[in-house]
């Protein structure tokens, strides 16, 4: 199977390299006191993640020994710069399980063999959730957060094809502003602060922690919009069909441990932010604390019809922009059985989350139909 081309990165990447993690090739045995290394009783899994705050649940799970508690020895690969790199590593057999967002759509379009088995960010109760996205306006741009029609005619920095680009498209559609009435400037997240400061753009549309760091770096800049439910953020826990078929019990235990990690983060956001600083070297503690409060709003590892609808919605947005054809059946890629089993057998891991609407509840044999799912999930 050919690997996903790096040329697809600009059109598909939902997250970029935030910062290099402070450790790599780590296992739960490295960090957890009393780990039973070499006992032969643990099932080994190689897992990968992108070094970003919304993916921190995986390393925190190893740090806290949550995988070992379920007889898993999870080894973390060096953090990947992008989701594209993570998918390539999965296809090459370098890792067994990864966390990836929008790049999974392009990979599926290109024929990659993927199984979506859970979430690392998103919502099982509604289609749209975007609390980790924001618009930062430059001083003197005359963009008014109380009247976002003032975006019309402005130059706006986005990463074309990425989730921040889609966030802007969802907003413009809601405002009934044609994309031709704004100037889109393809800008990498690390370059947005300079572009704002030098007048290259009037506003930057980006995900956390960039909105927070940009306002600290660019005098007079301000966040004029955060979230709003304009698009669904998607972030999936992904493996290959072969690994899932060969290791069904281990996959379930992995998802249960990840759910426990997410629950701990939701219940302890300040401690989780402190931990993120250790894993994401160079991260400012205050930035991590602020970003984490938005991250926890999207920590829902469950599957429902809403998660299928979220991917379908993002895929259609990409197709409408000519980035992909989106002519594949998403039912061929979702494998809800493992997480549905975890949800049934470990309800305590999700008791702090909002109940999934009854109409959106799924079983292991669920088949997505767009029109039905749209009626089941609130926007």
C-alpha atoms as a printed R data frame, in Angstrom:
    type eleno elety resid chain resno       x       y      z
1   ATOM     1    CA   UNK     A     1   0.000   0.000  0.000
2   ATOM     2    CA   UNK     A     2   1.544   3.366 -0.957
3   ATOM     3    CA   UNK     A     3   2.170   5.768  1.888
4   ATOM     4    CA   UNK     A     4   0.263   9.034  2.115
5   ATOM     5    CA   UNK     A     5   2.216  11.620  0.178
6   ATOM     6    CA   UNK     A     6   3.695  14.538  2.070
7   ATOM     7    CA   UNK     A     7   2.230  16.652 -0.720
8   ATOM     8    CA   UNK     A     8  -1.149  15.936  0.876
9   ATOM     9    CA   UNK     A     9  -0.043  17.576  4.124
10  ATOM    10    CA   UNK     A    10  -1.223  21.112  3.412
11  ATOM    11    CA   UNK     A    11  -4.592  19.828  2.291
12  ATOM    12    CA   UNK     A    12  -5.249  17.410  5.074
13  ATOM    13    CA   UNK     A    13  -3.343  18.043  8.262
14  ATOM    14    CA   UNK     A    14  -5.478  18.862 11.277
15  ATOM    15    CA   UNK     A    15  -2.544  19.368 13.592
16  ATOM    16    CA   UNK     A    16   1.077  20.330 13.107
17  ATOM    17    CA   UNK     A    17   4.159  19.940 15.200
18  ATOM    18    CA   UNK     A    18   3.599  21.944 18.323
19  ATOM    19    CA   UNK     A    19   6.820  21.228 20.157
20  ATOM    20    CA   UNK     A    20   9.113  18.233 20.495
21  ATOM    21    CA   UNK     A    21   8.150  15.997 23.404
22  ATOM    22    CA   UNK     A    22  10.600  15.706 26.216
23  ATOM    23    CA   UNK     A    23  11.008  11.981 25.814
24  ATOM    24    CA   UNK     A    24  10.650   9.378 23.135
25  ATOM    25    CA   UNK     A    25  10.684   5.595 22.918
26  ATOM    26    CA   UNK     A    26   9.284   5.561 26.441
27  ATOM    27    CA   UNK     A    27   7.229   2.811 28.002
28  ATOM    28    CA   UNK     A    28   5.110   2.690 31.093
29  ATOM    29    CA   UNK     A    29   7.983   0.839 32.716
30  ATOM    30    CA   UNK     A    30  10.268   3.849 32.276
31  ATOM    31    CA   UNK     A    31   8.077   6.227 34.216
32  ATOM    32    CA   UNK     A    32   5.897   4.281 36.610
33  ATOM    33    CA   UNK     A    33   7.207   3.231 39.977
34  ATOM    34    CA   UNK     A    34   6.856  -0.477 40.580
35  ATOM    35    CA   UNK     A    35   6.428  -1.426 36.918
36  ATOM    36    CA   UNK     A    36   6.806  -5.161 36.366
37  ATOM    37    CA   UNK     A    37   9.295  -5.100 33.488
38  ATOM    38    CA   UNK     A    38  10.314  -8.410 31.991
39  ATOM    39    CA   UNK     A    39   7.548 -10.430 33.649
40  ATOM    40    CA   UNK     A    40   6.251 -11.623 30.303
41  ATOM    41    CA   UNK     A    41   2.707 -10.994 31.472
42  ATOM    42    CA   UNK     A    42   2.115  -7.780 29.540
43  ATOM    43    CA   UNK     A    43   0.915  -7.457 25.943
44  ATOM    44    CA   UNK     A    44   3.180  -5.107 24.006
45  ATOM    45    CA   UNK     A    45   1.760  -2.300 21.868
46  ATOM    46    CA   UNK     A    46   3.726   0.351 19.995
47  ATOM    47    CA   UNK     A    47   1.752   3.590 19.905
48  ATOM    48    CA   UNK     A    48   2.284   6.945 18.241
49  ATOM    49    CA   UNK     A    49   0.997  10.469 18.668
50  ATOM    50    CA   UNK     A    50   1.587  13.985 17.379
51  ATOM    51    CA   UNK     A    51   3.253  16.292 19.874
52  ATOM    52    CA   UNK     A    52   0.275  18.525 20.600
53  ATOM    53    CA   UNK     A    53  -1.730  19.309 23.695
54  ATOM    54    CA   UNK     A    54  -4.929  17.683 22.400
55  ATOM    55    CA   UNK     A    55  -3.061  14.365 22.056
56  ATOM    56    CA   UNK     A    56  -1.502  14.399 25.512
57  ATOM    57    CA   UNK     A    57  -3.856  11.702 26.825
58  ATOM    58    CA   UNK     A    58  -1.641   8.965 25.404
59  ATOM    59    CA   UNK     A    59   1.623   9.912 27.146
60  ATOM    60    CA   UNK     A    60  -0.260  10.790 30.336
61  ATOM    61    CA   UNK     A    61  -1.778   7.310 30.262
62  ATOM    62    CA   UNK     A    62   1.701   5.779 30.196
63  ATOM    63    CA   UNK     A    63   2.957   8.176 32.840
64  ATOM    64    CA   UNK     A    64   0.173   7.196 35.225
65  ATOM    65    CA   UNK     A    65   0.492   3.464 34.593
66  ATOM    66    CA   UNK     A    66  -3.044   3.159 33.236
67  ATOM    67    CA   UNK     A    67  -2.027   0.783 30.443
68  ATOM    68    CA   UNK     A    68  -0.010  -1.441 32.747
69  ATOM    69    CA   UNK     A    69  -3.064  -1.740 34.997
70  ATOM    70    CA   UNK     A    70  -4.728  -3.461 32.039
71  ATOM    71    CA   UNK     A    71  -1.761  -5.758 31.324
72  ATOM    72    CA   UNK     A    72  -0.440  -3.674 28.457
73  ATOM    73    CA   UNK     A    73   3.159  -2.611 27.890
74  ATOM    74    CA   UNK     A    74   2.764   0.502 25.732
75  ATOM    75    CA   UNK     A    75   5.879   1.848 24.051
76  ATOM    76    CA   UNK     A    76   5.633   5.382 22.698
77  ATOM    77    CA   UNK     A    77   7.293   6.191 19.404
78  ATOM    78    CA   UNK     A    78   9.123   9.481 19.024
79  ATOM    79    CA   UNK     A    79   6.370  12.107 18.612
80  ATOM    80    CA   UNK     A    80   5.385  12.595 14.982
81  ATOM    81    CA   UNK     A    81   5.559  16.058 13.409
82  ATOM    82    CA   UNK     A    82   2.189  15.591 11.689
83  ATOM    83    CA   UNK     A    83  -0.689  13.177 11.304
84  ATOM    84    CA   UNK     A    84   0.620  12.320  7.839
85  ATOM    85    CA   UNK     A    85   3.841  11.023  9.401
86  ATOM    86    CA   UNK     A    86   1.846   9.037 11.950
87  ATOM    87    CA   UNK     A    87  -0.192   7.335  9.210
88  ATOM    88    CA   UNK     A    88   2.945   6.524  7.229
89  ATOM    89    CA   UNK     A    89   4.474   4.912 10.325
90  ATOM    90    CA   UNK     A    90   1.299   2.887 10.905
91  ATOM    91    CA   UNK     A    91   1.285   1.638  7.314
92  ATOM    92    CA   UNK     A    92   4.981   0.761  7.569
93  ATOM    93    CA   UNK     A    93   4.325  -1.321 10.695
94  ATOM    94    CA   UNK     A    94   6.480   0.893 12.897
95  ATOM    95    CA   UNK     A    95   3.554   1.459 15.275
96  ATOM    96    CA   UNK     A    96   0.360  -0.449 16.009
97  ATOM    97    CA   UNK     A    97  -1.956   2.381 17.081
98  ATOM    98    CA   UNK     A    98  -1.863   6.119 16.385
99  ATOM    99    CA   UNK     A    99  -3.861   9.272 17.067
100 ATOM   100    CA   UNK     A   100  -4.746  11.273 13.956
101 ATOM   101    CA   UNK     A   101  -7.378  13.725 12.737
102 ATOM   102    CA   UNK     A   102  -8.129  15.140  9.311
103 ATOM   103    CA   UNK     A   103  -5.227  13.365  7.521
104 ATOM   104    CA   UNK     A   104  -7.123  10.094  7.984
105 ATOM   105    CA   UNK     A   105  -9.623  11.283  5.368
106 ATOM   106    CA   UNK     A   106  -7.026  11.794  2.647
107 ATOM   107    CA   UNK     A   107  -5.319   8.540  3.618
108 ATOM   108    CA   UNK     A   108  -8.608   6.659  3.248
109 ATOM   109    CA   UNK     A   109  -9.178   8.376 -0.100
110 ATOM   110    CA   UNK     A   110  -5.783   7.085 -1.231
111 ATOM   111    CA   UNK     A   111  -6.621   3.542 -0.164
112 ATOM   112    CA   UNK     A   112  -4.878   3.238  3.203
113 ATOM   113    CA   UNK     A   113  -6.077   0.337  5.340
114 ATOM   114    CA   UNK     A   114  -7.256   2.027  8.535
115 ATOM   115    CA   UNK     A   115  -9.603   1.137 11.362
116 ATOM   116    CA   UNK     A   116 -11.023   4.031 13.395
117 ATOM   117    CA   UNK     A   117 -11.563   2.602 16.865
118 ATOM   118    CA   UNK     A   118 -12.059   5.595 19.174
119 ATOM   119    CA   UNK     A   119 -11.625   9.354 19.671
120 ATOM   120    CA   UNK     A   120  -8.910  11.473 21.195
121 ATOM   121    CA   UNK     A   121 -10.877  14.670 20.556
122 ATOM   122    CA   UNK     A   122 -14.412  15.405 19.402
123 ATOM   123    CA   UNK     A   123 -17.921  14.839 20.690
124 ATOM   124    CA   UNK     A   124 -20.287  11.877 20.804
125 ATOM   125    CA   UNK     A   125 -23.245  14.097 21.720
126 ATOM   126    CA   UNK     A   126 -23.260  16.703 18.956
127 ATOM   127    CA   UNK     A   127 -21.983  17.122 15.434
128 ATOM   128    CA   UNK     A   128 -20.095  20.393 15.844
129 ATOM   129    CA   UNK     A   129 -17.537  21.196 18.503
130 ATOM   130    CA   UNK     A   130 -14.625  23.567 18.018
131 ATOM   131    CA   UNK     A   131 -13.669  25.046 21.385
132 ATOM   132    CA   UNK     A   132  -9.974  24.681 20.603
133 ATOM   133    CA   UNK     A   133 -10.196  26.963 17.529
134 ATOM   134    CA   UNK     A   134 -10.107  30.762 17.581
135 ATOM   135    CA   UNK     A   135  -9.631  33.870 15.470
136 ATOM   136    CA   UNK     A   136  -6.970  36.383 16.484
137 ATOM   137    CA   UNK     A   137  -7.266  39.887 15.005
138 ATOM   138    CA   UNK     A   138  -4.453  42.398 14.649
139 ATOM   139    CA   UNK     A   139  -4.633  45.798 16.301
140 ATOM   140    CA   UNK     A   140  -6.198  48.272 13.900
141 ATOM   141    CA   UNK     A   141  -7.783  45.560 11.738
142 ATOM   142    CA   UNK     A   142 -11.261  46.867 12.602
143 ATOM   143    CA   UNK     A   143 -12.490  43.297 13.035
144 ATOM   144    CA   UNK     A   144 -15.201  43.361 15.679
145 ATOM   145    CA   UNK     A   145 -15.967  40.223 17.676
146 ATOM   146    CA   UNK     A   146 -19.474  41.545 18.248
147 ATOM   147    CA   UNK     A   147 -20.015  41.992 14.513
148 ATOM   148    CA   UNK     A   148 -18.085  39.328 12.609
149 ATOM   149    CA   UNK     A   149 -19.407  40.604  9.295
150 ATOM   150    CA   UNK     A   150 -16.399  42.922  9.652
151 ATOM   151    CA   UNK     A   151 -14.300  39.975  8.415
152 ATOM   152    CA   UNK     A   152 -15.493  40.810  4.912
153 ATOM   153    CA   UNK     A   153 -12.712  42.270  2.805
154 ATOM   154    CA   UNK     A   154  -9.997  41.274  5.282
155 ATOM   155    CA   UNK     A   155  -6.881  39.176  4.709
156 ATOM   156    CA   UNK     A   156  -7.097  36.062  6.857
157 ATOM   157    CA   UNK     A   157  -4.318  33.621  7.598
158 ATOM   158    CA   UNK     A   158  -5.237  29.925  7.490
159 ATOM   159    CA   UNK     A   159  -3.457  26.680  6.708
160 ATOM   160    CA   UNK     A   160  -5.231  25.771  3.492
161 ATOM   161    CA   UNK     A   161  -7.068  22.466  3.782
162 ATOM   162    CA   UNK     A   162  -6.433  22.134  7.510
163 ATOM   163    CA   UNK     A   163  -9.009  22.155 10.272
164 ATOM   164    CA   UNK     A   164  -8.496  25.882 10.904
165 ATOM   165    CA   UNK     A   165  -9.309  26.573  7.238
166 ATOM   166    CA   UNK     A   166 -12.473  24.497  7.610
167 ATOM   167    CA   UNK     A   167 -13.355  26.392 10.797
168 ATOM   168    CA   UNK     A   168 -13.232  29.659  8.863
169 ATOM   169    CA   UNK     A   169 -15.314  28.195  6.036
170 ATOM   170    CA   UNK     A   170 -17.960  27.075  8.525
171 ATOM   171    CA   UNK     A   171 -18.031  30.538 10.068
172 ATOM   172    CA   UNK     A   172 -18.251  32.313  6.699
173 ATOM   173    CA   UNK     A   173 -21.100  30.040  5.671
174 ATOM   174    CA   UNK     A   174 -22.933  30.911  8.876
175 ATOM   175    CA   UNK     A   175 -22.316  34.626  8.270
176 ATOM   176    CA   UNK     A   176 -23.361  34.257  4.617
177 ATOM   177    CA   UNK     A   177 -20.051  35.752  3.490
178 ATOM   178    CA   UNK     A   178 -18.718  34.357  0.214
179 ATOM   179    CA   UNK     A   179 -15.141  33.109  0.364
180 ATOM   180    CA   UNK     A   180 -14.376  35.414 -2.571
181 ATOM   181    CA   UNK     A   181 -15.152  38.353 -0.294
182 ATOM   182    CA   UNK     A   182 -12.168  37.627  1.969
183 ATOM   183    CA   UNK     A   183  -8.510  37.113  1.094
184 ATOM   184    CA   UNK     A   184  -7.237  33.745  2.288
185 ATOM   185    CA   UNK     A   185  -3.508  33.728  2.956
186 ATOM   186    CA   UNK     A   186  -1.945  30.274  3.293
187 ATOM   187    CA   UNK     A   187   0.056  30.608  6.512
188 ATOM   188    CA   UNK     A   188   1.736  27.979  8.670
189 ATOM   189    CA   UNK     A   189   0.814  28.275 12.369
190 ATOM   190    CA   UNK     A   190   4.351  29.219 13.504
191 ATOM   191    CA   UNK     A   191   4.363  32.087 10.967
192 ATOM   192    CA   UNK     A   192   1.033  33.639 11.919
193 ATOM   193    CA   UNK     A   193   2.356  35.885 14.674
194 ATOM   194    CA   UNK     A   194   4.900  37.494 12.354
195 ATOM   195    CA   UNK     A   195   2.288  37.849  9.604
196 ATOM   196    CA   UNK     A   196  -0.044  39.647 12.012
197 ATOM   197    CA   UNK     A   197   2.687  41.871 13.380
198 ATOM   198    CA   UNK     A   198   3.960  42.918  9.955
199 ATOM   199    CA   UNK     A   199   0.541  43.486  8.415
200 ATOM   200    CA   UNK     A   200   0.682  40.487  6.123
201 ATOM   201    CA   UNK     A   201  -2.712  39.413  7.456
202 ATOM   202    CA   UNK     A   202  -5.494  41.113  9.383
203 ATOM   203    CA   UNK     A   203  -6.493  38.008 11.307
204 ATOM   204    CA   UNK     A   204  -5.231  34.509 12.047
205 ATOM   205    CA   UNK     A   205  -7.498  31.474 12.346
206 ATOM   206    CA   UNK     A   206  -5.810  28.711 14.301
207 ATOM   207    CA   UNK     A   207  -6.118  26.024 16.984
208 ATOM   208    CA   UNK     A   208  -4.678  25.954 20.515
209 ATOM   209    CA   UNK     A   209  -2.256  26.863 21.847
210 ATOM   210    CA   UNK     A   210  -1.441  29.209 18.962
211 ATOM   211    CA   UNK     A   211  -4.214  31.760 19.655
212 ATOM   212    CA   UNK     A   212  -2.906  32.116 23.184
213 ATOM   213    CA   UNK     A   213   0.758  32.401 22.213
214 ATOM   214    CA   UNK     A   214   0.016  34.817 19.353
215 ATOM   215    CA   UNK     A   215  -1.776  37.283 21.642
216 ATOM   216    CA   UNK     A   216   1.235  37.144 23.965
217 ATOM   217    CA   UNK     A   217   3.673  37.757 21.121
218 ATOM   218    CA   UNK     A   218   1.837  40.397 19.066
219 ATOM   219    CA   UNK     A   219   1.070  43.612 20.917
220 ATOM   220    CA   UNK     A   220  -2.520  44.760 20.564
221 ATOM   221    CA   UNK     A   221  -3.778  41.525 19.007
222 ATOM   222    CA   UNK     A   222  -6.861  39.938 20.530
223 ATOM   223    CA   UNK     A   223  -8.997  36.823 20.256
224 ATOM   224    CA   UNK     A   224 -12.262  37.987 18.660
225 ATOM   225    CA   UNK     A   225 -13.887  34.558 18.418
226 ATOM   226    CA   UNK     A   226 -13.400  31.186 20.048
227 ATOM   227    CA   UNK     A   227 -15.364  28.071 19.180
228 ATOM   228    CA   UNK     A   228 -19.007  28.622 18.376
229 ATOM   229    CA   UNK     A   229 -19.922  25.221 16.953
230 ATOM   230    CA   UNK     A   230 -19.214  26.036 13.315
231 ATOM   231    CA   UNK     A   231 -17.520  22.723 12.478
232 ATOM   232    CA   UNK     A   232 -16.726  19.387 14.115
233 ATOM   233    CA   UNK     A   233 -13.195  18.811 15.297
234 ATOM   234    CA   UNK     A   234 -12.217  15.230 14.580
235 ATOM   235    CA   UNK     A   235  -9.423  13.211 16.156
236 ATOM   236    CA   UNK     A   236  -9.430   9.431 16.031
237 ATOM   237    CA   UNK     A   237  -7.554   6.564 17.629
238 ATOM   238    CA   UNK     A   238  -6.561   4.449 14.640
239 ATOM   239    CA   UNK     A   239  -5.081   1.026 13.993
240 ATOM   240    CA   UNK     A   240  -4.948  -1.341 11.040
241 ATOM   241    CA   UNK     A   241  -7.602  -3.986 10.291
242 ATOM   242    CA   UNK     A   242  -4.942  -6.682 10.632
243 ATOM   243    CA   UNK     A   243  -3.806  -5.562 14.097
244 ATOM   244    CA   UNK     A   244  -7.402  -5.280 15.286
245 ATOM   245    CA   UNK     A   245  -8.253  -8.752 14.014
246 ATOM   246    CA   UNK     A   246  -5.184 -10.270 15.667
247 ATOM   247    CA   UNK     A   247  -5.464  -8.379 18.982
248 ATOM   248    CA   UNK     A   248  -9.136  -7.642 19.745
249 ATOM   249    CA   UNK     A   249  -8.814  -7.942 23.528
250 ATOM   250    CA   UNK     A   250  -5.653  -5.837 23.680
251 ATOM   251    CA   UNK     A   251  -7.320  -3.124 21.596
252 ATOM   252    CA   UNK     A   252 -10.267  -3.007 24.010
253 ATOM   253    CA   UNK     A   253  -7.938  -2.750 26.988
254 ATOM   254    CA   UNK     A   254  -5.991  -0.001 25.230
255 ATOM   255    CA   UNK     A   255  -9.182   1.996 24.636
256 ATOM   256    CA   UNK     A   256 -10.279   1.499 28.240
257 ATOM   257    CA   UNK     A   257  -6.929   2.821 29.465
258 ATOM   258    CA   UNK     A   258  -7.161   5.805 27.103
259 ATOM   259    CA   UNK     A   259 -10.667   6.511 28.390
260 ATOM   260    CA   UNK     A   260  -9.338   6.415 31.949
261 ATOM   261    CA   UNK     A   261  -6.579   8.848 30.968
262 ATOM   262    CA   UNK     A   262  -9.089  11.249 29.396
263 ATOM   263    CA   UNK     A   263 -11.285  11.079 32.477
264 ATOM   264    CA   UNK     A   264  -8.320  11.875 34.714
265 ATOM   265    CA   UNK     A   265  -7.485  14.880 32.517
266 ATOM   266    CA   UNK     A   266 -11.085  16.123 32.632
267 ATOM   267    CA   UNK     A   267 -11.089  15.819 36.415
268 ATOM   268    CA   UNK     A   268  -7.589  17.236 36.913
269 ATOM   269    CA   UNK     A   269  -6.987  19.813 34.164
270 ATOM   270    CA   UNK     A   270  -4.390  21.787 36.123
271 ATOM   271    CA   UNK     A   271  -2.324  18.689 36.888
272 ATOM   272    CA   UNK     A   272  -2.757  17.550 33.290
273 ATOM   273    CA   UNK     A   273  -1.445  20.885 32.038
274 ATOM   274    CA   UNK     A   274   1.585  20.550 34.303
275 ATOM   275    CA   UNK     A   275   2.176  17.086 32.904
276 ATOM   276    CA   UNK     A   276   1.829  18.409 29.352
277 ATOM   277    CA   UNK     A   277   4.628  20.873 30.055
278 ATOM   278    CA   UNK     A   278   6.888  17.926 30.878
279 ATOM   279    CA   UNK     A   279   5.975  16.041 27.708
280 ATOM   280    CA   UNK     A   280   5.960  19.053 25.378
281 ATOM   281    CA   UNK     A   281   9.307  20.692 25.996
282 ATOM   282    CA   UNK     A   282   9.343  24.456 25.745
283 ATOM   283    CA   UNK     A   283   5.657  24.798 26.520
284 ATOM   284    CA   UNK     A   284   4.933  27.754 28.769
285 ATOM   285    CA   UNK     A   285   3.090  26.559 31.904
286 ATOM   286    CA   UNK     A   286   0.558  29.403 31.756
287 ATOM   287    CA   UNK     A   287  -0.177  28.692 28.095
288 ATOM   288    CA   UNK     A   288  -0.660  25.003 28.891
289 ATOM   289    CA   UNK     A   289  -3.054  25.837 31.726
290 ATOM   290    CA   UNK     A   290  -5.201  28.063 29.531
291 ATOM   291    CA   UNK     A   291  -5.176  25.720 26.542
292 ATOM   292    CA   UNK     A   292  -6.105  22.736 28.685
293 ATOM   293    CA   UNK     A   293  -9.407  24.294 29.769
294 ATOM   294    CA   UNK     A   294 -10.530  24.276 26.132
295 ATOM   295    CA   UNK     A   295  -9.010  20.878 25.411
296 ATOM   296    CA   UNK     A   296 -11.024  19.130 28.117
297 ATOM   297    CA   UNK     A   297 -14.271  20.268 26.482
298 ATOM   298    CA   UNK     A   298 -13.441  17.991 23.555
299 ATOM   299    CA   UNK     A   299 -12.168  14.944 25.470
300 ATOM   300    CA   UNK     A   300 -14.857  12.407 24.635
301 ATOM   301    CA   UNK     A   301 -13.495   8.974 23.646
302 ATOM   302    CA   UNK     A   302 -16.909   7.453 22.895
303 ATOM   303    CA   UNK     A   303 -18.438   6.643 19.517
304 ATOM   304    CA   UNK     A   304 -21.939   7.551 18.398
305 ATOM   305    CA   UNK     A   305 -23.640   8.428 15.130
306 ATOM   306    CA   UNK     A   306 -22.357  11.971 15.734
307 ATOM   307    CA   UNK     A   307 -18.732  10.906 15.238
308 ATOM   308    CA   UNK     A   308 -19.562   9.387 11.883
309 ATOM   309    CA   UNK     A   309 -21.447  12.533 10.948
310 ATOM   310    CA   UNK     A   310 -18.488  14.668 12.026
311 ATOM   311    CA   UNK     A   311 -16.105  12.877  9.670
312 ATOM   312    CA   UNK     A   312 -18.696  12.992  6.899
313 ATOM   313    CA   UNK     A   313 -19.130  16.753  7.416
314 ATOM   314    CA   UNK     A   314 -15.388  17.465  7.325
315 ATOM   315    CA   UNK     A   315 -14.968  15.228  4.293
316 ATOM   316    CA   UNK     A   316 -17.655  17.121  2.428
317 ATOM   317    CA   UNK     A   317 -16.061  20.458  3.325
318 ATOM   318    CA   UNK     A   318 -12.733  19.251  1.925
319 ATOM   319    CA   UNK     A   319 -14.461  17.948 -1.191
320 ATOM   320    CA   UNK     A   320 -16.258  21.250 -1.705
321 ATOM   321    CA   UNK     A   321 -12.874  22.990 -1.706
322 ATOM   322    CA   UNK     A   322 -11.533  20.542 -4.280
323 ATOM   323    CA   UNK     A   323  -9.012  19.004 -1.884
324 ATOM   324    CA   UNK     A   324 -10.302  15.412 -2.136
325 ATOM   325    CA   UNK     A   325 -12.977  13.517 -4.047
326 ATOM   326    CA   UNK     A   326 -14.481  11.960 -0.887
327 ATOM   327    CA   UNK     A   327 -16.032   9.077 -2.780
328 ATOM   328    CA   UNK     A   328 -15.452   6.327 -0.205
329 ATOM   329    CA   UNK     A   329 -17.881   4.810  2.307
330 ATOM   330    CA   UNK     A   330 -16.902   5.858  5.833
331 ATOM   331    CA   UNK     A   331 -18.564   2.701  7.175
332 ATOM   332    CA   UNK     A   332 -15.587   0.812  5.736
333 ATOM   333    CA   UNK     A   333 -13.238   2.599  8.139
334 ATOM   334    CA   UNK     A   334 -15.099   2.874 11.437
335 ATOM   335    CA   UNK     A   335 -14.816  -0.165 13.712
336 ATOM   336    CA   UNK     A   336 -17.081   0.715 16.660
337 ATOM   337    CA   UNK     A   337 -17.117  -2.713 18.293
338 ATOM   338    CA   UNK     A   338 -14.146  -2.245 20.683
339 ATOM   339    CA   UNK     A   339 -15.149   1.153 22.068
340 ATOM   340    CA   UNK     A   340 -18.823   0.147 22.279
341 ATOM   341    CA   UNK     A   341 -17.731  -2.818 24.383
342 ATOM   342    CA   UNK     A   342 -15.620  -0.547 26.602
343 ATOM   343    CA   UNK     A   343 -18.587   1.804 27.021
344 ATOM   344    CA   UNK     A   344 -20.834  -1.068 28.067
345 ATOM   345    CA   UNK     A   345 -18.365  -2.746 30.419
346 ATOM   346    CA   UNK     A   346 -16.815   0.390 31.977
347 ATOM   347    CA   UNK     A   347 -19.611   2.970 32.322
348 ATOM   348    CA   UNK     A   348 -17.785   4.621 35.225
349 ATOM   349    CA   UNK     A   349 -15.159   5.936 32.792
350 ATOM   350    CA   UNK     A   350 -17.764   8.123 31.108
351 ATOM   351    CA   UNK     A   351 -20.108   9.047 33.958
352 ATOM   352    CA   UNK     A   352 -18.922  12.669 33.990
353 ATOM   353    CA   UNK     A   353 -19.790  13.127 30.299
354 ATOM   354    CA   UNK     A   354 -23.085  14.250 28.841
355 ATOM   355    CA   UNK     A   355 -25.359  11.368 27.875
356 ATOM   356    CA   UNK     A   356 -25.365  10.393 24.217
357 ATOM   357    CA   UNK     A   357 -28.784  11.110 22.643
358 ATOM   358    CA   UNK     A   358 -30.717   7.867 22.416
359 ATOM   359    CA   UNK     A   359 -31.221   8.298 18.683
360 ATOM   360    CA   UNK     A   360 -27.445   8.656 18.203
361 ATOM   361    CA   UNK     A   361 -26.494   5.570 20.225
362 ATOM   362    CA   UNK     A   362 -24.861   2.856 18.144
363 ATOM   363    CA   UNK     A   363 -23.886  -0.795 18.424
364 ATOM   364    CA   UNK     A   364 -21.061  -2.793 16.903
365 ATOM   365    CA   UNK     A   365 -23.050  -3.301 13.697
366 ATOM   366    CA   UNK     A   366 -23.993   0.331 13.158
367 ATOM   367    CA   UNK     A   367 -24.263   1.523  9.554
368 ATOM   368    CA   UNK     A   368 -24.028   5.259  8.939
369 ATOM   369    CA   UNK     A   369 -26.718   6.941  6.870
370 ATOM   370    CA   UNK     A   370 -26.190  10.685  6.586
371 ATOM   371    CA   UNK     A   371 -29.847  11.769  6.628
372 ATOM   372    CA   UNK     A   372 -30.653   9.674  9.696
373 ATOM   373    CA   UNK     A   373 -27.554  10.784 11.592
374 ATOM   374    CA   UNK     A   374 -28.340  14.441 10.874
375 ATOM   375    CA   UNK     A   375 -31.663  13.996 12.668
376 ATOM   376    CA   UNK     A   376 -29.975  12.239 15.608
377 ATOM   377    CA   UNK     A   377 -27.246  14.757 16.408
378 ATOM   378    CA   UNK     A   378 -27.615  18.376 17.378
379 ATOM   379    CA   UNK     A   379 -25.535  20.769 15.326
